């Protein structure tokens, strides 16, 4: 069973759980905004504010092999005429990812094709058929663990510059950390005269009536949250009492709806389909920034999930995928990622 890690604080509009790789300024002025440019020593210009370079300056730990660029850099025209695809979970989160990968494609001269969602079944079906159309996918840690070496390629870290990544960033055999996404208790502030204060309130339809949304995948995490709602101490969740968890979820049966992607949870919040949600924090922050009357319950401890950038076995553009991921983990790109999505990396 996956080990739950708890967020210790949610500050402002960003969950401060995992630090990004270094400082830097935003390479864009929001989702799909215009890019700034900077000059390298060779005079080439990179989209998204990243410097074009032809060599790497290794840092301490995780230094790339000779000839691998520093994170966040790309060589102009290096993949001219090539193409690559990224499969994500849609919405404003993927808008930000598309911005970064799109900037990389512009620099290197490649064509970029975003797609999604990358459910484990879809990725496995591509690999099994030998017709892999996705070169990079967003893989949750559960899927990554189950498919490492059979669905997802083992990462050759010598092709990446991870020297500036925080030691807090989990390193996996088959994926590069994409973001830490806390599952939080979110609620419509106009739905209840009194704000909820704990996970128990999520399961209390008498005091807080209305439709609730939970993620359709990873049932064990939903059970763990249900156990928290029933009063189980966070330190005593393992091993989980599955029957007790289902009993708690049964309280919501008539008012429970499911979402299969983060973008769908945003749509549910924005269209007033639900009054409460076990939602990823970045999706909730985006709705708050968009003017929706939603809030988080700060006293209901969020459950932290990690997502990873992974390369499916059979990708036809693995070399482009490595270069794109190396660009994605640059400091400026990560500063933009956090500003645009509210997710830490």
mmCIF file of C-alpha atoms in Angstrom, residues 57-322:
data_model
loop_
_atom_site.group_PDB
_atom_site.id
_atom_site.type_symbol
_atom_site.label_atom_id
_atom_site.label_comp_id
_atom_site.label_asym_id
_atom_site.label_seq_id
_atom_site.Cartn_x
_atom_site.Cartn_y
_atom_site.Cartn_z
ATOM 1 C CA UNK A 57 27.331 23.150 -16.313
ATOM 2 C CA UNK A 58 27.023 20.212 -13.925
ATOM 3 C CA UNK A 59 25.872 20.924 -10.425
ATOM 4 C CA UNK A 60 26.276 18.930 -7.266
ATOM 5 C CA UNK A 61 24.547 15.558 -7.450
ATOM 6 C CA UNK A 62 22.536 14.335 -10.401
ATOM 7 C CA UNK A 63 24.912 15.964 -12.881
ATOM 8 C CA UNK A 64 24.160 15.027 -16.502
ATOM 9 C CA UNK A 65 26.498 13.207 -18.845
ATOM 10 C CA UNK A 66 28.837 15.214 -21.041
ATOM 11 C CA UNK A 67 26.961 17.023 -23.779
ATOM 12 C CA UNK A 68 23.628 17.082 -21.934
ATOM 13 C CA UNK A 69 22.250 20.587 -21.542
ATOM 14 C CA UNK A 70 21.565 22.201 -18.206
ATOM 15 C CA UNK A 71 17.935 21.891 -17.127
ATOM 16 C CA UNK A 72 15.748 24.481 -18.814
ATOM 17 C CA UNK A 73 17.958 24.864 -21.876
ATOM 18 C CA UNK A 74 17.463 23.791 -25.467
ATOM 19 C CA UNK A 75 19.471 24.040 -28.663
ATOM 20 C CA UNK A 76 17.829 25.924 -31.505
ATOM 21 C CA UNK A 77 16.827 23.653 -34.386
ATOM 22 C CA UNK A 78 18.206 20.510 -32.763
ATOM 23 C CA UNK A 79 15.047 18.497 -33.546
ATOM 24 C CA UNK A 80 13.986 20.256 -36.713
ATOM 25 C CA UNK A 81 11.259 18.337 -38.511
ATOM 26 C CA UNK A 82 10.685 15.944 -35.578
ATOM 27 C CA UNK A 83 7.557 15.637 -33.474
ATOM 28 C CA UNK A 84 6.540 14.583 -29.976
ATOM 29 C CA UNK A 85 3.361 14.225 -27.978
ATOM 30 C CA UNK A 86 2.475 14.758 -24.331
ATOM 31 C CA UNK A 87 -0.650 13.300 -22.728
ATOM 32 C CA UNK A 88 -1.962 15.133 -19.669
ATOM 33 C CA UNK A 89 -5.161 15.606 -17.712
ATOM 34 C CA UNK A 90 -6.532 18.705 -19.388
ATOM 35 C CA UNK A 91 -7.788 22.004 -18.038
ATOM 36 C CA UNK A 92 -5.622 24.872 -16.876
ATOM 37 C CA UNK A 93 -3.008 22.441 -15.544
ATOM 38 C CA UNK A 94 -2.329 21.040 -18.989
ATOM 39 C CA UNK A 95 -2.560 24.545 -20.459
ATOM 40 C CA UNK A 96 0.530 25.384 -18.405
ATOM 41 C CA UNK A 97 2.256 22.145 -19.404
ATOM 42 C CA UNK A 98 1.444 22.814 -23.051
ATOM 43 C CA UNK A 99 2.938 26.280 -22.738
ATOM 44 C CA UNK A 100 6.265 24.884 -21.539
ATOM 45 C CA UNK A 101 6.421 21.998 -23.986
ATOM 46 C CA UNK A 102 5.231 24.298 -26.767
ATOM 47 C CA UNK A 103 8.045 26.742 -26.030
ATOM 48 C CA UNK A 104 10.523 23.866 -26.189
ATOM 49 C CA UNK A 105 9.111 22.751 -29.546
ATOM 50 C CA UNK A 106 9.478 26.274 -30.921
ATOM 51 C CA UNK A 107 13.141 26.419 -29.940
ATOM 52 C CA UNK A 108 14.146 23.013 -31.278
ATOM 53 C CA UNK A 109 11.993 23.162 -34.403
ATOM 54 C CA UNK A 110 9.770 20.207 -33.533
ATOM 55 C CA UNK A 111 6.015 19.737 -33.851
ATOM 56 C CA UNK A 112 4.168 19.338 -30.568
ATOM 57 C CA UNK A 113 0.881 17.430 -30.187
ATOM 58 C CA UNK A 114 -0.854 17.593 -26.784
ATOM 59 C CA UNK A 115 -3.389 14.898 -25.934
ATOM 60 C CA UNK A 116 -5.025 13.102 -23.015
ATOM 61 C CA UNK A 117 -6.077 11.871 -20.585
ATOM 62 C CA UNK A 118 -3.320 9.259 -20.063
ATOM 63 C CA UNK A 119 -5.213 6.648 -18.081
ATOM 64 C CA UNK A 120 -3.160 3.578 -17.185
ATOM 65 C CA UNK A 121 -5.388 1.418 -19.393
ATOM 66 C CA UNK A 122 -4.855 3.657 -22.423
ATOM 67 C CA UNK A 123 -1.086 3.805 -21.982
ATOM 68 C CA UNK A 124 -0.899 0.022 -21.536
ATOM 69 C CA UNK A 125 -3.091 -0.544 -24.602
ATOM 70 C CA UNK A 126 -0.716 1.524 -26.729
ATOM 71 C CA UNK A 127 2.330 -0.316 -25.432
ATOM 72 C CA UNK A 128 0.728 -3.748 -25.846
ATOM 73 C CA UNK A 129 -0.362 -2.975 -29.415
ATOM 74 C CA UNK A 130 3.048 -1.616 -30.397
ATOM 75 C CA UNK A 131 1.347 1.558 -31.616
ATOM 76 C CA UNK A 132 2.607 4.123 -29.118
ATOM 77 C CA UNK A 133 1.523 7.661 -30.028
ATOM 78 C CA UNK A 134 2.403 9.356 -26.732
ATOM 79 C CA UNK A 135 6.053 10.150 -26.002
ATOM 80 C CA UNK A 136 5.567 11.672 -22.531
ATOM 81 C CA UNK A 137 2.678 11.029 -20.157
ATOM 82 C CA UNK A 138 1.528 12.216 -16.754
ATOM 83 C CA UNK A 139 1.736 9.081 -14.594
ATOM 84 C CA UNK A 140 0.486 8.981 -10.982
ATOM 85 C CA UNK A 141 2.823 7.193 -8.609
ATOM 86 C CA UNK A 142 0.491 4.184 -8.284
ATOM 87 C CA UNK A 143 0.410 3.634 -12.064
ATOM 88 C CA UNK A 144 4.134 4.253 -12.280
ATOM 89 C CA UNK A 145 4.930 1.649 -9.639
ATOM 90 C CA UNK A 146 2.710 -0.955 -11.267
ATOM 91 C CA UNK A 147 3.971 -0.362 -14.811
ATOM 92 C CA UNK A 148 7.647 0.463 -14.290
ATOM 93 C CA UNK A 149 9.677 -1.522 -16.810
ATOM 94 C CA UNK A 150 6.620 -3.034 -18.494
ATOM 95 C CA UNK A 151 4.583 0.022 -19.532
ATOM 96 C CA UNK A 152 6.942 2.884 -18.674
ATOM 97 C CA UNK A 153 10.616 3.042 -19.626
ATOM 98 C CA UNK A 154 13.243 3.125 -16.911
ATOM 99 C CA UNK A 155 14.696 6.617 -16.849
ATOM 100 C CA UNK A 156 18.304 7.114 -17.936
ATOM 101 C CA UNK A 157 19.199 9.909 -15.542
ATOM 102 C CA UNK A 158 22.477 10.567 -17.384
ATOM 103 C CA UNK A 159 20.330 12.206 -20.083
ATOM 104 C CA UNK A 160 18.879 14.726 -17.641
ATOM 105 C CA UNK A 161 20.247 17.503 -15.465
ATOM 106 C CA UNK A 162 18.741 16.879 -12.042
ATOM 107 C CA UNK A 163 21.564 18.627 -10.188
ATOM 108 C CA UNK A 164 19.376 21.511 -9.057
ATOM 109 C CA UNK A 165 16.388 19.468 -7.963
ATOM 110 C CA UNK A 166 15.563 19.602 -4.285
ATOM 111 C CA UNK A 167 16.526 16.467 -2.315
ATOM 112 C CA UNK A 168 12.866 16.428 -1.233
ATOM 113 C CA UNK A 169 11.811 15.513 -4.775
ATOM 114 C CA UNK A 170 11.192 11.743 -4.877
ATOM 115 C CA UNK A 171 13.373 9.991 -7.465
ATOM 116 C CA UNK A 172 11.716 7.067 -9.229
ATOM 117 C CA UNK A 173 13.131 4.479 -11.617
ATOM 118 C CA UNK A 174 10.554 5.206 -14.312
ATOM 119 C CA UNK A 175 9.566 8.842 -13.841
ATOM 120 C CA UNK A 176 10.665 12.406 -13.167
ATOM 121 C CA UNK A 177 8.577 14.200 -10.531
ATOM 122 C CA UNK A 178 5.999 16.424 -12.204
ATOM 123 C CA UNK A 179 4.151 17.854 -9.246
ATOM 124 C CA UNK A 180 2.957 17.262 -5.732
ATOM 125 C CA UNK A 181 -0.819 17.413 -5.796
ATOM 126 C CA UNK A 182 -2.551 17.421 -2.422
ATOM 127 C CA UNK A 183 -6.040 15.947 -2.287
ATOM 128 C CA UNK A 184 -7.959 18.510 -0.282
ATOM 129 C CA UNK A 185 -11.405 19.062 1.195
ATOM 130 C CA UNK A 186 -12.881 21.865 -0.908
ATOM 131 C CA UNK A 187 -16.353 23.332 -0.488
ATOM 132 C CA UNK A 188 -18.733 25.925 -1.909
ATOM 133 C CA UNK A 189 -18.746 28.813 0.546
ATOM 134 C CA UNK A 190 -22.287 29.798 -0.490
ATOM 135 C CA UNK A 191 -23.694 26.329 0.164
ATOM 136 C CA UNK A 192 -23.305 26.224 3.935
ATOM 137 C CA UNK A 193 -24.050 28.865 6.606
ATOM 138 C CA UNK A 194 -21.176 27.424 8.664
ATOM 139 C CA UNK A 195 -17.824 26.370 7.212
ATOM 140 C CA UNK A 196 -16.784 22.709 7.584
ATOM 141 C CA UNK A 197 -13.752 22.097 9.765
ATOM 142 C CA UNK A 198 -12.745 18.442 9.368
ATOM 143 C CA UNK A 199 -12.949 15.377 7.140
ATOM 144 C CA UNK A 200 -15.853 14.211 9.315
ATOM 145 C CA UNK A 201 -17.879 17.102 7.902
ATOM 146 C CA UNK A 202 -17.374 15.823 4.365
ATOM 147 C CA UNK A 203 -19.335 12.703 5.341
ATOM 148 C CA UNK A 204 -22.014 14.556 7.348
ATOM 149 C CA UNK A 205 -24.957 15.057 4.955
ATOM 150 C CA UNK A 206 -27.272 16.226 7.728
ATOM 151 C CA UNK A 207 -25.080 19.183 8.665
ATOM 152 C CA UNK A 208 -23.637 19.800 5.200
ATOM 153 C CA UNK A 209 -26.158 18.564 2.594
ATOM 154 C CA UNK A 210 -25.506 18.377 -1.142
ATOM 155 C CA UNK A 211 -23.607 16.549 -3.867
ATOM 156 C CA UNK A 212 -19.972 15.556 -3.245
ATOM 157 C CA UNK A 213 -17.371 14.674 -5.877
ATOM 158 C CA UNK A 214 -14.478 12.260 -5.518
ATOM 159 C CA UNK A 215 -11.938 10.903 -7.994
ATOM 160 C CA UNK A 216 -12.960 7.731 -9.819
ATOM 161 C CA UNK A 217 -9.476 6.214 -9.562
ATOM 162 C CA UNK A 218 -7.277 5.068 -6.675
ATOM 163 C CA UNK A 219 -10.035 3.687 -4.397
ATOM 164 C CA UNK A 220 -7.578 3.013 -1.593
ATOM 165 C CA UNK A 221 -6.939 6.732 -1.159
ATOM 166 C CA UNK A 222 -10.677 7.409 -1.038
ATOM 167 C CA UNK A 223 -10.977 4.722 1.643
ATOM 168 C CA UNK A 224 -8.145 6.275 3.644
ATOM 169 C CA UNK A 225 -9.890 9.660 3.526
ATOM 170 C CA UNK A 226 -13.144 7.974 4.557
ATOM 171 C CA UNK A 227 -11.354 6.474 7.546
ATOM 172 C CA UNK A 228 -10.091 9.925 8.483
ATOM 173 C CA UNK A 229 -13.686 11.084 8.282
ATOM 174 C CA UNK A 230 -14.706 8.335 10.681
ATOM 175 C CA UNK A 231 -12.146 9.543 13.212
ATOM 176 C CA UNK A 232 -9.165 7.262 12.569
ATOM 177 C CA UNK A 233 -5.888 8.924 13.523
ATOM 178 C CA UNK A 234 -3.658 9.668 10.476
ATOM 179 C CA UNK A 235 -0.848 7.706 12.097
ATOM 180 C CA UNK A 236 -3.013 4.603 12.416
ATOM 181 C CA UNK A 237 -4.295 4.263 8.854
ATOM 182 C CA UNK A 238 -2.017 1.354 7.983
ATOM 183 C CA UNK A 239 -3.222 -1.255 7.460
ATOM 184 C CA UNK A 240 -6.528 0.316 6.423
ATOM 185 C CA UNK A 241 -9.845 -1.128 7.536
ATOM 186 C CA UNK A 242 -11.391 -1.415 4.070
ATOM 187 C CA UNK A 243 -14.852 -2.443 5.292
ATOM 188 C CA UNK A 244 -15.002 0.522 7.659
ATOM 189 C CA UNK A 245 -13.902 2.832 4.858
ATOM 190 C CA UNK A 246 -16.634 1.579 2.527
ATOM 191 C CA UNK A 247 -19.171 1.928 5.317
ATOM 192 C CA UNK A 248 -18.248 5.591 5.660
ATOM 193 C CA UNK A 249 -18.472 6.138 1.887
ATOM 194 C CA UNK A 250 -21.888 4.440 1.895
ATOM 195 C CA UNK A 251 -23.194 7.407 3.887
ATOM 196 C CA UNK A 252 -22.753 9.506 0.734
ATOM 197 C CA UNK A 253 -24.068 6.988 -1.788
ATOM 198 C CA UNK A 254 -27.103 9.041 -2.885
ATOM 199 C CA UNK A 255 -25.089 12.268 -3.137
ATOM 200 C CA UNK A 256 -21.780 10.995 -4.506
ATOM 201 C CA UNK A 257 -20.554 11.822 -8.016
ATOM 202 C CA UNK A 258 -17.250 10.923 -9.639
ATOM 203 C CA UNK A 259 -14.761 12.754 -11.832
ATOM 204 C CA UNK A 260 -12.159 11.014 -13.976
ATOM 205 C CA UNK A 261 -9.825 13.966 -14.653
ATOM 206 C CA UNK A 262 -8.840 17.113 -12.793
ATOM 207 C CA UNK A 263 -10.403 19.320 -15.449
ATOM 208 C CA UNK A 264 -13.752 17.619 -14.827
ATOM 209 C CA UNK A 265 -13.596 18.495 -11.133
ATOM 210 C CA UNK A 266 -13.051 22.144 -12.094
ATOM 211 C CA UNK A 267 -16.084 22.048 -14.361
ATOM 212 C CA UNK A 268 -18.178 20.589 -11.541
ATOM 213 C CA UNK A 269 -17.121 23.384 -9.198
ATOM 214 C CA UNK A 270 -17.599 26.153 -11.756
ATOM 215 C CA UNK A 271 -21.053 24.927 -12.846
ATOM 216 C CA UNK A 272 -22.381 24.428 -9.302
ATOM 217 C CA UNK A 273 -22.919 20.689 -9.786
ATOM 218 C CA UNK A 274 -21.438 19.970 -6.356
ATOM 219 C CA UNK A 275 -21.087 21.607 -2.959
ATOM 220 C CA UNK A 276 -18.012 19.714 -1.750
ATOM 221 C CA UNK A 277 -15.136 17.870 -3.322
ATOM 222 C CA UNK A 278 -12.062 15.789 -2.592
ATOM 223 C CA UNK A 279 -10.090 17.736 -5.191
ATOM 224 C CA UNK A 280 -6.497 18.487 -6.074
ATOM 225 C CA UNK A 281 -5.451 21.794 -4.565
ATOM 226 C CA UNK A 282 -4.268 23.348 -7.831
ATOM 227 C CA UNK A 283 -7.696 22.864 -9.383
ATOM 228 C CA UNK A 284 -9.352 24.534 -6.405
ATOM 229 C CA UNK A 285 -6.906 27.456 -6.402
ATOM 230 C CA UNK A 286 -7.568 27.998 -10.088
ATOM 231 C CA UNK A 287 -11.304 28.177 -9.474
ATOM 232 C CA UNK A 288 -10.762 30.609 -6.597
ATOM 233 C CA UNK A 289 -8.604 32.778 -8.858
ATOM 234 C CA UNK A 290 -11.320 32.601 -11.504
ATOM 235 C CA UNK A 291 -13.767 34.105 -9.044
ATOM 236 C CA UNK A 292 -15.609 30.971 -7.949
ATOM 237 C CA UNK A 293 -16.952 30.921 -4.386
ATOM 238 C CA UNK A 294 -14.900 27.939 -3.253
ATOM 239 C CA UNK A 295 -12.479 27.456 -0.377
ATOM 240 C CA UNK A 296 -10.326 24.793 1.250
ATOM 241 C CA UNK A 297 -10.767 23.412 4.747
ATOM 242 C CA UNK A 298 -7.346 24.150 6.308
ATOM 243 C CA UNK A 299 -7.976 21.921 9.313
ATOM 244 C CA UNK A 300 -8.670 18.807 7.192
ATOM 245 C CA UNK A 301 -5.152 17.508 6.491
ATOM 246 C CA UNK A 302 -4.658 16.970 2.740
ATOM 247 C CA UNK A 303 -3.355 13.710 1.315
ATOM 248 C CA UNK A 304 -0.352 14.210 -0.912
ATOM 249 C CA UNK A 305 -0.084 12.475 -4.290
ATOM 250 C CA UNK A 306 2.912 12.645 -6.604
ATOM 251 C CA UNK A 307 2.645 12.684 -10.379
ATOM 252 C CA UNK A 308 5.548 11.945 -12.714
ATOM 253 C CA UNK A 309 6.594 12.583 -16.273
ATOM 254 C CA UNK A 310 7.095 9.159 -17.809
ATOM 255 C CA UNK A 311 8.052 7.815 -21.245
ATOM 256 C CA UNK A 312 5.998 4.860 -22.496
ATOM 257 C CA UNK A 313 7.872 1.814 -23.754
ATOM 258 C CA UNK A 314 7.833 1.948 -27.534
ATOM 259 C CA UNK A 315 7.897 5.732 -27.858
ATOM 260 C CA UNK A 316 9.187 6.632 -31.315
ATOM 261 C CA UNK A 317 10.669 9.909 -30.123
ATOM 262 C CA UNK A 318 12.465 9.017 -26.906
ATOM 263 C CA UNK A 319 15.375 11.356 -27.624
ATOM 264 C CA UNK A 320 13.003 14.311 -28.064
ATOM 265 C CA UNK A 321 11.129 13.254 -24.922
ATOM 266 C CA UNK A 322 14.284 13.358 -22.794
#
